[in-house]
Amino acid sequence: MSDKRAKLVIVDDHLIVLEGLQKLLQNAANITVEGTFTTGAAFLTFLEQHSVDIVLLDISLPDTNGIDLCREIKKLSPATIVLALSNHNERSMVLQMLQQGASGYLLKNIAGDELIVCIQEALNGEMTFSQAVKEIMSRPSVAELKGIPRLTKREKEILQLIAEGQTTPDIAATLHLSPLTVETHRKSLLQKFEVKNVALLIRMAVEHKLL
Amino acid sequence: MSDKRAKLVIVDDHLIVLEGLQKLLQNAANITVEGTFTTGAAFLTFLEQHSVDIVLLDISLPDTNGIDLCREIKKLSPATIVLALSNHNERSMVLQMLQQGASGYLLKNIAGDELIVCIQEALNGEMTFSQAVKEIMSRPSVAELKGIPRLTKREKEILQLIAEGQTTPDIAATLHLSPLTVETHRKSLLQKFEVKNVALLIRMAVEHKLL
DNA sequence: GATAAAATACCTGGAAACAGGTAGAAATAA
DNA sequence: TTATTTCTACCTGTTTCCAGGTATTTTATC
């Protein structure tokens, strides 16, 4: 990468984090913090007028979320490198960010020198992750080992109603279906999730954030 | 309160937060940051040798949690004021910390001047909360409107097993009880949670973080 | 237009859940 | 030591769940 100082921007609604990051970055040669923003909208406005090499992006923001914002950033300025910086250590979150074009994912417990290394790597066009993230991604979660089953529209609908405590006859009534039909869908749900009763079904659904 | 500079300590495993807080506090008159720690154990060791007026305590720590650590701190040095500083914005967390003797609860999205005001209030012996926390505490959560039922040891045990997908006969076998006894406990659970089947029971349990 | 996937509906039968009790022993708290 | 709670266990019934199918119609998809 070039010798010019990279223009970096931080988007995070926590003042503490903003200050902390700037402190950690002030020692880094060839990086200039061009600005800090506490909302996604504020940053997007800035991005329309200025060029930004890399953005450290918090995932939980007051007006939007990191996933949507990342997509917006990439649409507006594809060359801008997005590095997610978050407290969320869930695999699904990491994957979603990458899918939206993020170049890496850092957890906020990252060490100071590690942070600078990761930023350099990202600037070099590499994918980069903080140590903790690498560990999370290396061991697949129990939930993901089985994979999230693909549910049909009806199945989702019926899963929802089961989770609301409705019995098979109840569901049949609310959806104007035969109880036998509902039974069939219910069985499909149990099969797809590879569980043997509703207790586990609900747990799986909650784990997969389907409720 | 006295004119002496208050001795403040920060316990947080996130370097970014540590740096950020110090930056925000460096302008505050009459507060000196005496030390920063990334584990509960490290701080407790320090506390045995030194006097500390106030500690900013993160709740999620690698070796322990804020609730237990707060209790330890208060046992070792009752005069030390504990201010919780956390990302968790759940009522239950706030209440638990207060129960362990914390003098206040701040969220990490706190503003810089707000932080200093809160610390001053705490030093004056007052209870103090960041704005966001006040809002959370003012409107009781849906979960708490209904109240979290108090479960007996057996009931918790059986709830756990139900959530694992075990049937009544299964549970009876694993606990060496009569299935009829298990049925009784199961009914108590349904009654206490005011639900009519396991689907809702599991959801309630998940919502109340009992699983 | 053919093929696949999804949605609908049915059947049989056994197991479990749920609702409504009662009641004695054991542990805890007042 | 009472009083209260918790744990234990039982009984009677009805309803729902769950497992194992089959089969037709509708809706996408190629």
PDB file of N, CA, C and O in Angstrom, chain A residues 61-121:
ATOM      1  N   LEU A  61     -25.590   0.477  16.804  1.00  0.00           N
ATOM      2  CA  LEU A  61     -25.663   1.931  16.716  1.00  0.00           C
ATOM      3  C   LEU A  61     -27.095   2.375  17.000  1.00  0.00           C
ATOM      4  O   LEU A  61     -28.033   1.607  16.813  1.00  0.00           O
ATOM      5  N   PRO A  62     -27.255   3.602  17.446  1.00  0.00           N
ATOM      6  CA  PRO A  62     -28.613   4.040  17.811  1.00  0.00           C
ATOM      7  C   PRO A  62     -29.578   4.070  16.623  1.00  0.00           C
ATOM      8  O   PRO A  62     -30.726   3.670  16.757  1.00  0.00           O
ATOM      9  N   ASP A  63     -29.111   4.524  15.452  1.00  0.00           N
ATOM     10  CA  ASP A  63     -30.062   4.732  14.364  1.00  0.00           C
ATOM     11  C   ASP A  63     -30.109   3.587  13.354  1.00  0.00           C
ATOM     12  O   ASP A  63     -31.020   3.516  12.541  1.00  0.00           O
ATOM     13  N   THR A  64     -29.128   2.691  13.407  1.00  0.00           N
ATOM     14  CA  THR A  64     -29.128   1.603  12.446  1.00  0.00           C
ATOM     15  C   THR A  64     -28.328   0.462  13.033  1.00  0.00           C
ATOM     16  O   THR A  64     -28.084   0.420  14.223  1.00  0.00           O
ATOM     17  N   ASN A  65     -27.922  -0.469  12.191  1.00  0.00           N
ATOM     18  CA  ASN A  65     -27.060  -1.539  12.686  1.00  0.00           C
ATOM     19  C   ASN A  65     -25.905  -1.698  11.709  1.00  0.00           C
ATOM     20  O   ASN A  65     -25.957  -1.250  10.563  1.00  0.00           O
ATOM     21  N   GLY A  66     -24.869  -2.365  12.192  1.00  0.00           N
ATOM     22  CA  GLY A  66     -23.654  -2.477  11.409  1.00  0.00           C
ATOM     23  C   GLY A  66     -23.857  -3.144  10.063  1.00  0.00           C
ATOM     24  O   GLY A  66     -23.216  -2.769   9.075  1.00  0.00           O
ATOM     25  N   ILE A  67     -24.747  -4.117  10.010  1.00  0.00           N
ATOM     26  CA  ILE A  67     -24.940  -4.861   8.772  1.00  0.00           C
ATOM     27  C   ILE A  67     -25.500  -3.962   7.676  1.00  0.00           C
ATOM     28  O   ILE A  67     -24.962  -3.886   6.578  1.00  0.00           O
ATOM     29  N   ASP A  68     -26.589  -3.267   8.005  1.00  0.00           N
ATOM     30  CA  ASP A  68     -27.186  -2.374   7.021  1.00  0.00           C
ATOM     31  C   ASP A  68     -26.234  -1.246   6.659  1.00  0.00           C
ATOM     32  O   ASP A  68     -26.089  -0.899   5.485  1.00  0.00           O
ATOM     33  N   LEU A  69     -25.605  -0.685   7.663  1.00  0.00           N
ATOM     34  CA  LEU A  69     -24.721   0.445   7.422  1.00  0.00           C
ATOM     35  C   LEU A  69     -23.555   0.048   6.527  1.00  0.00           C
ATOM     36  O   LEU A  69     -23.162   0.786   5.621  1.00  0.00           O
ATOM     37  N   CYS A  70     -23.037  -1.146   6.764  1.00  0.00           N
ATOM     38  CA  CYS A  70     -21.925  -1.633   5.954  1.00  0.00           C
ATOM     39  C   CYS A  70     -22.334  -1.710   4.487  1.00  0.00           C
ATOM     40  O   CYS A  70     -21.593  -1.299   3.599  1.00  0.00           O
ATOM     41  N   ARG A  71     -23.517  -2.198   4.243  1.00  0.00           N
ATOM     42  CA  ARG A  71     -24.004  -2.290   2.874  1.00  0.00           C
ATOM     43  C   ARG A  71     -24.104  -0.905   2.253  1.00  0.00           C
ATOM     44  O   ARG A  71     -23.687  -0.677   1.119  1.00  0.00           O
ATOM     45  N   GLU A  72     -24.635   0.043   3.013  1.00  0.00           N
ATOM     46  CA  GLU A  72     -24.771   1.416   2.530  1.00  0.00           C
ATOM     47  C   GLU A  72     -23.404   2.003   2.189  1.00  0.00           C
ATOM     48  O   GLU A  72     -23.227   2.656   1.161  1.00  0.00           O
ATOM     49  N   ILE A  73     -22.460   1.771   3.079  1.00  0.00           N
ATOM     50  CA  ILE A  73     -21.117   2.319   2.869  1.00  0.00           C
ATOM     51  C   ILE A  73     -20.531   1.772   1.577  1.00  0.00           C
ATOM     52  O   ILE A  73     -19.997   2.507   0.755  1.00  0.00           O
ATOM     53  N   LYS A  74     -20.656   0.472   1.400  1.00  0.00           N
ATOM     54  CA  LYS A  74     -20.077  -0.164   0.224  1.00  0.00           C
ATOM     55  C   LYS A  74     -20.754   0.306  -1.058  1.00  0.00           C
ATOM     56  O   LYS A  74     -20.127   0.385  -2.107  1.00  0.00           O
ATOM     57  N   LYS A  75     -22.032   0.604  -0.953  1.00  0.00           N
ATOM     58  CA  LYS A  75     -22.766   1.084  -2.115  1.00  0.00           C
ATOM     59  C   LYS A  75     -22.263   2.486  -2.504  1.00  0.00           C
ATOM     60  O   LYS A  75     -22.024   2.782  -3.667  1.00  0.00           O
ATOM     61  N   LEU A  76     -22.088   3.286  -1.469  1.00  0.00           N
ATOM     62  CA  LEU A  76     -21.701   4.685  -1.668  1.00  0.00           C
ATOM     63  C   LEU A  76     -20.237   4.807  -2.065  1.00  0.00           C
ATOM     64  O   LEU A  76     -19.861   5.640  -2.892  1.00  0.00           O
ATOM     65  N   SER A  77     -19.415   3.956  -1.467  1.00  0.00           N
ATOM     66  CA  SER A  77     -17.971   4.093  -1.685  1.00  0.00           C
ATOM     67  C   SER A  77     -17.311   2.717  -1.575  1.00  0.00           C
ATOM     68  O   SER A  77     -16.806   2.343  -0.521  1.00  0.00           O
ATOM     69  N   PRO A  78     -17.338   1.973  -2.667  1.00  0.00           N
ATOM     70  CA  PRO A  78     -16.865   0.580  -2.636  1.00  0.00           C
ATOM     71  C   PRO A  78     -15.405   0.441  -2.210  1.00  0.00           C
ATOM     72  O   PRO A  78     -15.014  -0.605  -1.693  1.00  0.00           O
ATOM     73  N   ALA A  79     -14.618   1.484  -2.424  1.00  0.00           N
ATOM     74  CA  ALA A  79     -13.194   1.383  -2.093  1.00  0.00           C
ATOM     75  C   ALA A  79     -12.937   1.513  -0.604  1.00  0.00           C
ATOM     76  O   ALA A  79     -11.869   1.138  -0.108  1.00  0.00           O
ATOM     77  N   THR A  80     -13.877   2.053   0.117  1.00  0.00           N
ATOM     78  CA  THR A  80     -13.697   2.225   1.554  1.00  0.00           C
ATOM     79  C   THR A  80     -13.702   0.865   2.246  1.00  0.00           C
ATOM     80  O   THR A  80     -14.616   0.059   2.064  1.00  0.00           O
ATOM     81  N   ILE A  81     -12.655   0.650   3.033  1.00  0.00           N
ATOM     82  CA  ILE A  81     -12.537  -0.623   3.746  1.00  0.00           C
ATOM     83  C   ILE A  81     -13.315  -0.540   5.047  1.00  0.00           C
ATOM     84  O   ILE A  81     -13.181   0.432   5.799  1.00  0.00           O
ATOM     85  N   VAL A  82     -14.129  -1.537   5.302  1.00  0.00           N
ATOM     86  CA  VAL A  82     -14.924  -1.554   6.526  1.00  0.00           C
ATOM     87  C   VAL A  82     -14.384  -2.620   7.471  1.00  0.00           C
ATOM     88  O   VAL A  82     -14.272  -3.794   7.101  1.00  0.00           O
ATOM     89  N   LEU A  83     -14.043  -2.191   8.662  1.00  0.00           N
ATOM     90  CA  LEU A  83     -13.612  -3.135   9.700  1.00  0.00           C
ATOM     91  C   LEU A  83     -14.634  -3.096  10.826  1.00  0.00           C
ATOM     92  O   LEU A  83     -14.828  -2.051  11.459  1.00  0.00           O
ATOM     93  N   ALA A  84     -15.289  -4.212  11.061  1.00  0.00           N
ATOM     94  CA  ALA A  84     -16.273  -4.251  12.134  1.00  0.00           C
ATOM     95  C   ALA A  84     -15.560  -4.302  13.479  1.00  0.00           C
ATOM     96  O   ALA A  84     -14.556  -4.993  13.639  1.00  0.00           O
ATOM     97  N   LEU A  85     -16.108  -3.561  14.419  1.00  0.00           N
ATOM     98  CA  LEU A  85     -15.533  -3.506  15.765  1.00  0.00           C
ATOM     99  C   LEU A  85     -16.696  -3.644  16.718  1.00  0.00           C
ATOM    100  O   LEU A  85     -17.551  -2.760  16.776  1.00  0.00           O
ATOM    101  N   SER A  86     -16.734  -4.734  17.448  1.00  0.00           N
ATOM    102  CA  SER A  86     -17.978  -5.033  18.140  1.00  0.00           C
ATOM    103  C   SER A  86     -17.754  -5.799  19.427  1.00  0.00           C
ATOM    104  O   SER A  86     -16.682  -6.339  19.683  1.00  0.00           O
ATOM    105  N   ASN A  87     -18.793  -5.822  20.221  1.00  0.00           N
ATOM    106  CA  ASN A  87     -18.804  -6.664  21.416  1.00  0.00           C
ATOM    107  C   ASN A  87     -19.428  -8.026  21.133  1.00  0.00           C
ATOM    108  O   ASN A  87     -19.281  -8.946  21.922  1.00  0.00           O
ATOM    109  N   HIS A  88     -20.157  -8.101  20.023  1.00  0.00           N
ATOM    110  CA  HIS A  88     -20.885  -9.336  19.743  1.00  0.00           C
ATOM    111  C   HIS A  88     -19.933 -10.402  19.237  1.00  0.00           C
ATOM    112  O   HIS A  88     -19.323 -10.237  18.189  1.00  0.00           O
ATOM    113  N   ASN A  89     -19.834 -11.478  19.946  1.00  0.00           N
ATOM    114  CA  ASN A  89     -18.916 -12.526  19.537  1.00  0.00           C
ATOM    115  C   ASN A  89     -19.641 -13.741  18.966  1.00  0.00           C
ATOM    116  O   ASN A  89     -19.256 -14.871  19.202  1.00  0.00           O
ATOM    117  N   GLU A  90     -20.720 -13.475  18.235  1.00  0.00           N
ATOM    118  CA  GLU A  90     -21.433 -14.596  17.625  1.00  0.00           C
ATOM    119  C   GLU A  90     -20.969 -14.801  16.183  1.00  0.00           C
ATOM    120  O   GLU A  90     -20.803 -13.837  15.438  1.00  0.00           O
ATOM    121  N   ARG A  91     -20.818 -16.049  15.833  1.00  0.00           N
ATOM    122  CA  ARG A  91     -20.405 -16.402  14.482  1.00  0.00           C
ATOM    123  C   ARG A  91     -21.311 -15.771  13.437  1.00  0.00           C
ATOM    124  O   ARG A  91     -20.843 -15.224  12.441  1.00  0.00           O
ATOM    125  N   SER A  92     -22.617 -15.863  13.688  1.00  0.00           N
ATOM    126  CA  SER A  92     -23.564 -15.383  12.684  1.00  0.00           C
ATOM    127  C   SER A  92     -23.334 -13.903  12.395  1.00  0.00           C
ATOM    128  O   SER A  92     -23.446 -13.455  11.246  1.00  0.00           O
ATOM    129  N   MET A  93     -23.014 -13.164  13.442  1.00  0.00           N
ATOM    130  CA  MET A  93     -22.772 -11.735  13.268  1.00  0.00           C
ATOM    131  C   MET A  93     -21.545 -11.503  12.391  1.00  0.00           C
ATOM    132  O   MET A  93     -21.570 -10.666  11.488  1.00  0.00           O
ATOM    133  N   VAL A  94     -20.497 -12.242  12.656  1.00  0.00           N
ATOM    134  CA  VAL A  94     -19.273 -12.116  11.863  1.00  0.00           C
ATOM    135  C   VAL A  94     -19.583 -12.413  10.400  1.00  0.00           C
ATOM    136  O   VAL A  94     -19.229 -11.651   9.503  1.00  0.00           O
ATOM    137  N   LEU A  95     -20.285 -13.515  10.181  1.00  0.00           N
ATOM    138  CA  LEU A  95     -20.583 -13.923   8.812  1.00  0.00           C
ATOM    139  C   LEU A  95     -21.437 -12.897   8.093  1.00  0.00           C
ATOM    140  O   LEU A  95     -21.210 -12.591   6.921  1.00  0.00           O
ATOM    141  N   GLN A  96     -22.398 -12.354   8.797  1.00  0.00           N
ATOM    142  CA  GLN A  96     -23.264 -11.356   8.173  1.00  0.00           C
ATOM    143  C   GLN A  96     -22.473 -10.121   7.751  1.00  0.00           C
ATOM    144  O   GLN A  96     -22.694  -9.563   6.680  1.00  0.00           O
ATOM    145  N   MET A  97     -21.567  -9.702   8.608  1.00  0.00           N
ATOM    146  CA  MET A  97     -20.767  -8.518   8.285  1.00  0.00           C
ATOM    147  C   MET A  97     -19.890  -8.784   7.060  1.00  0.00           C
ATOM    148  O   MET A  97     -19.767  -7.939   6.181  1.00  0.00           O
ATOM    149  N   LEU A  98     -19.298  -9.962   7.026  1.00  0.00           N
ATOM    150  CA  LEU A  98     -18.440 -10.299   5.893  1.00  0.00           C
ATOM    151  C   LEU A  98     -19.262 -10.322   4.599  1.00  0.00           C
ATOM    152  O   LEU A  98     -18.812  -9.876   3.557  1.00  0.00           O
ATOM    153  N   GLN A  99     -20.464 -10.856   4.735  1.00  0.00           N
ATOM    154  CA  GLN A  99     -21.342 -10.942   3.576  1.00  0.00           C
ATOM    155  C   GLN A  99     -21.668  -9.554   3.022  1.00  0.00           C
ATOM    156  O   GLN A  99     -21.870  -9.384   1.819  1.00  0.00           O
ATOM    157  N   GLN A 100     -21.712  -8.584   3.901  1.00  0.00           N
ATOM    158  CA  GLN A 100     -22.008  -7.212   3.467  1.00  0.00           C
ATOM    159  C   GLN A 100     -20.757  -6.484   2.997  1.00  0.00           C
ATOM    160  O   GLN A 100     -20.793  -5.292   2.722  1.00  0.00           O
ATOM    161  N   GLY A 101     -19.642  -7.187   2.965  1.00  0.00           N
ATOM    162  CA  GLY A 101     -18.447  -6.578   2.396  1.00  0.00           C
ATOM    163  C   GLY A 101     -17.422  -6.074   3.390  1.00  0.00           C
ATOM    164  O   GLY A 101     -16.469  -5.392   3.009  1.00  0.00           O
ATOM    165  N   ALA A 102     -17.606  -6.404   4.661  1.00  0.00           N
ATOM    166  CA  ALA A 102     -16.605  -5.999   5.647  1.00  0.00           C
ATOM    167  C   ALA A 102     -15.302  -6.760   5.388  1.00  0.00           C
ATOM    168  O   ALA A 102     -15.318  -7.890   4.922  1.00  0.00           O
ATOM    169  N   SER A 103     -14.184  -6.113   5.689  1.00  0.00           N
ATOM    170  CA  SER A 103     -12.882  -6.729   5.450  1.00  0.00           C
ATOM    171  C   SER A 103     -12.325  -7.415   6.687  1.00  0.00           C
ATOM    172  O   SER A 103     -11.226  -7.964   6.656  1.00  0.00           O
ATOM    173  N   GLY A 104     -13.069  -7.365   7.764  1.00  0.00           N
ATOM    174  CA  GLY A 104     -12.585  -8.010   8.963  1.00  0.00           C
ATOM    175  C   GLY A 104     -13.491  -7.732  10.139  1.00  0.00           C
ATOM    176  O   GLY A 104     -14.472  -6.994  10.014  1.00  0.00           O
ATOM    177  N   TYR A 105     -13.161  -8.358  11.248  1.00  0.00           N
ATOM    178  CA  TYR A 105     -14.030  -8.262  12.417  1.00  0.00           C
ATOM    179  C   TYR A 105     -13.160  -8.270  13.659  1.00  0.00           C
ATOM    180  O   TYR A 105     -12.395  -9.214  13.888  1.00  0.00           O
ATOM    181  N   LEU A 106     -13.281  -7.228  14.446  1.00  0.00           N
ATOM    182  CA  LEU A 106     -12.487  -7.132  15.673  1.00  0.00           C
ATOM    183  C   LEU A 106     -13.414  -7.076  16.881  1.00  0.00           C
ATOM    184  O   LEU A 106     -14.466  -6.447  16.829  1.00  0.00           O
ATOM    185  N   LEU A 107     -12.997  -7.719  17.940  1.00  0.00           N
ATOM    186  CA  LEU A 107     -13.733  -7.580  19.193  1.00  0.00           C
ATOM    187  C   LEU A 107     -13.121  -6.439  19.987  1.00  0.00           C
ATOM    188  O   LEU A 107     -11.934  -6.138  19.861  1.00  0.00           O
ATOM    189  N   LYS A 108     -13.945  -5.859  20.829  1.00  0.00           N
ATOM    190  CA  LYS A 108     -13.485  -4.655  21.531  1.00  0.00           C
ATOM    191  C   LYS A 108     -12.474  -4.946  22.632  1.00  0.00           C
ATOM    192  O   LYS A 108     -11.918  -4.025  23.224  1.00  0.00           O
ATOM    193  N   ASN A 109     -12.274  -6.195  22.909  1.00  0.00           N
ATOM    194  CA  ASN A 109     -11.231  -6.505  23.894  1.00  0.00           C
ATOM    195  C   ASN A 109      -9.850  -6.615  23.234  1.00  0.00           C
ATOM    196  O   ASN A 109      -8.893  -7.100  23.823  1.00  0.00           O
ATOM    197  N   ILE A 110      -9.758  -6.150  22.028  1.00  0.00           N
ATOM    198  CA  ILE A 110      -8.524  -6.243  21.260  1.00  0.00           C
ATOM    199  C   ILE A 110      -7.394  -5.465  21.939  1.00  0.00           C
ATOM    200  O   ILE A 110      -7.631  -4.452  22.600  1.00  0.00           O
ATOM    201  N   ALA A 111      -6.173  -5.957  21.789  1.00  0.00           N
ATOM    202  CA  ALA A 111      -5.015  -5.258  22.345  1.00  0.00           C
ATOM    203  C   ALA A 111      -4.619  -4.118  21.409  1.00  0.00           C
ATOM    204  O   ALA A 111      -4.993  -4.110  20.238  1.00  0.00           O
ATOM    205  N   GLY A 112      -3.865  -3.168  21.967  1.00  0.00           N
ATOM    206  CA  GLY A 112      -3.531  -1.968  21.208  1.00  0.00           C
ATOM    207  C   GLY A 112      -2.722  -2.257  19.963  1.00  0.00           C
ATOM    208  O   GLY A 112      -3.058  -1.800  18.866  1.00  0.00           O
ATOM    209  N   ASP A 113      -1.652  -3.027  20.113  1.00  0.00           N
ATOM    210  CA  ASP A 113      -0.809  -3.305  18.951  1.00  0.00           C
ATOM    211  C   ASP A 113      -1.540  -4.195  17.959  1.00  0.00           C
ATOM    212  O   ASP A 113      -1.403  -4.058  16.748  1.00  0.00           O
ATOM    213  N   GLU A 114      -2.355  -5.094  18.497  1.00  0.00           N
ATOM    214  CA  GLU A 114      -3.142  -5.975  17.639  1.00  0.00           C
ATOM    215  C   GLU A 114      -4.050  -5.133  16.743  1.00  0.00           C
ATOM    216  O   GLU A 114      -4.200  -5.405  15.547  1.00  0.00           O
ATOM    217  N   LEU A 115      -4.641  -4.120  17.331  1.00  0.00           N
ATOM    218  CA  LEU A 115      -5.542  -3.245  16.579  1.00  0.00           C
ATOM    219  C   LEU A 115      -4.823  -2.639  15.380  1.00  0.00           C
ATOM    220  O   LEU A 115      -5.331  -2.648  14.252  1.00  0.00           O
ATOM    221  N   ILE A 116      -3.635  -2.126  15.646  1.00  0.00           N
ATOM    222  CA  ILE A 116      -2.890  -1.458  14.567  1.00  0.00           C
ATOM    223  C   ILE A 116      -2.482  -2.461  13.488  1.00  0.00           C
ATOM    224  O   ILE A 116      -2.591  -2.183  12.289  1.00  0.00           O
ATOM    225  N   VAL A 117      -2.071  -3.633  13.912  1.00  0.00           N
ATOM    226  CA  VAL A 117      -1.722  -4.683  12.940  1.00  0.00           C
ATOM    227  C   VAL A 117      -2.917  -4.997  12.052  1.00  0.00           C
ATOM    228  O   VAL A 117      -2.803  -5.083  10.836  1.00  0.00           O
ATOM    229  N   CYS A 118      -4.069  -5.154  12.672  1.00  0.00           N
ATOM    230  CA  CYS A 118      -5.268  -5.509  11.914  1.00  0.00           C
ATOM    231  C   CYS A 118      -5.615  -4.409  10.914  1.00  0.00           C
ATOM    232  O   CYS A 118      -6.003  -4.693   9.771  1.00  0.00           O
ATOM    233  N   ILE A 119      -5.488  -3.185  11.330  1.00  0.00           N
ATOM    234  CA  ILE A 119      -5.805  -2.080  10.424  1.00  0.00           C
ATOM    235  C   ILE A 119      -4.835  -2.097   9.238  1.00  0.00           C
ATOM    236  O   ILE A 119      -5.249  -1.937   8.084  1.00  0.00           O
ATOM    237  N   GLN A 120      -3.573  -2.334   9.520  1.00  0.00           N
ATOM    238  CA  GLN A 120      -2.590  -2.399   8.440  1.00  0.00           C
ATOM    239  C   GLN A 120      -2.943  -3.526   7.465  1.00  0.00           C
ATOM    240  O   GLN A 120      -2.910  -3.339   6.249  1.00  0.00           O
ATOM    241  N   GLU A 121      -3.272  -4.660   8.016  1.00  0.00           N
ATOM    242  CA  GLU A 121      -3.630  -5.796   7.164  1.00  0.00           C
ATOM    243  C   GLU A 121      -4.818  -5.449   6.276  1.00  0.00           C
ATOM    244  O   GLU A 121      -4.833  -5.744   5.084  1.00  0.00           O
TER     245      GLU A 121
END
